[in-house]
Coordinates of C-alpha atoms in Angstrom, one line a residue:
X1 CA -9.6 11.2 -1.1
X2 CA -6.0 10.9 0.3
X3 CA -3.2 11.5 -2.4
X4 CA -0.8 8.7 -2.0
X5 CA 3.3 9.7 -3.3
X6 CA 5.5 6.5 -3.7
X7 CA 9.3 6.4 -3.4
X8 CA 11.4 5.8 -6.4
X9 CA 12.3 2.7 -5.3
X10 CA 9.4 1.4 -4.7
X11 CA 7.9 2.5 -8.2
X12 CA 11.2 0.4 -9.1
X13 CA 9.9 -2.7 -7.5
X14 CA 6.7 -2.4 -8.8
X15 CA 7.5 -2.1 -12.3
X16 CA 9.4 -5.6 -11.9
X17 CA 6.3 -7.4 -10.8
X18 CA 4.0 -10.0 -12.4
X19 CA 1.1 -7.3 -14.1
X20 CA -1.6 -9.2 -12.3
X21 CA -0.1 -8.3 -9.0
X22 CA 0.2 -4.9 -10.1
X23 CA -3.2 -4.6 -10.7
X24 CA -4.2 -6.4 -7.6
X25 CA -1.9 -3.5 -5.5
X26 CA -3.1 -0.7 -7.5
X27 CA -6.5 -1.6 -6.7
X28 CA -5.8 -1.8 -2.7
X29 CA -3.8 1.3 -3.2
X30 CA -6.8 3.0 -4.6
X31 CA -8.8 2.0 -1.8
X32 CA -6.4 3.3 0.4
X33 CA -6.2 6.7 -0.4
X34 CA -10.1 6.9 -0.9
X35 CA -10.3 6.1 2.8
X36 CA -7.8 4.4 5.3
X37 CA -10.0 3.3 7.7
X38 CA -11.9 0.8 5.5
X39 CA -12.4 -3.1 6.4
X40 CA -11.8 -4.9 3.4
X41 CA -8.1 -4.0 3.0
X42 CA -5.4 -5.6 5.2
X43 CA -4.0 -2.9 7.0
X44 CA -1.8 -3.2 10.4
X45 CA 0.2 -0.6 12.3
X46 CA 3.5 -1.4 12.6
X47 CA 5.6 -3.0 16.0
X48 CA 8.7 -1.7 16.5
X49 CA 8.8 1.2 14.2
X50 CA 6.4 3.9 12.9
X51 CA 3.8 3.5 10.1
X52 CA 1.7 0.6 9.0
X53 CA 1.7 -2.2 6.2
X54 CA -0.4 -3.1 3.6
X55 CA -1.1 -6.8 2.5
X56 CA -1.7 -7.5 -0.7
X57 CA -1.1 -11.5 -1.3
X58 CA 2.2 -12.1 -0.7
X59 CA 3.4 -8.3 -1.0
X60 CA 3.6 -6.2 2.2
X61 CA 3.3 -2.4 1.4
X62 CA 4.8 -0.1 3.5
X63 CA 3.3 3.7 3.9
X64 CA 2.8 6.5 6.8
X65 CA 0.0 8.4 7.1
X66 CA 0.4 12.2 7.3
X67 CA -2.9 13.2 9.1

């Protein structure tokens, strides 16, 4: 499993969100850091700019991976 660190910000962000989504992004974040190669999340690398997003409804998540 991959440990995931969030900026303060965007722990800021996420506290100011419906709960449901939370849940909903928690989830895909947990799925995430048990392994970023898996199908069923909506992840794309980045144009323009290093890292990759995760989409989680209408939320785009930002992250780099650290390998």
């Amino acid at each position: 499993m991959y440990e995931l660190r969030m900026r303060r910000h965007a722990i800021g962000a996420l506290r100011k969100m419906p709960r449901r989504y939370i849940r909903r992004i928690r989830r895909e974040l947990d799925k995430l850091a048990e392994n970023p190669e898996r199908r069923d999340i909506d992840v794309a690398k980045l144009r323009g700019r290093p890292g990759y997003r995760l989409r989680v409804g209408d939320y785009r998540i930002i992250f780099e991976r650290d390998n």
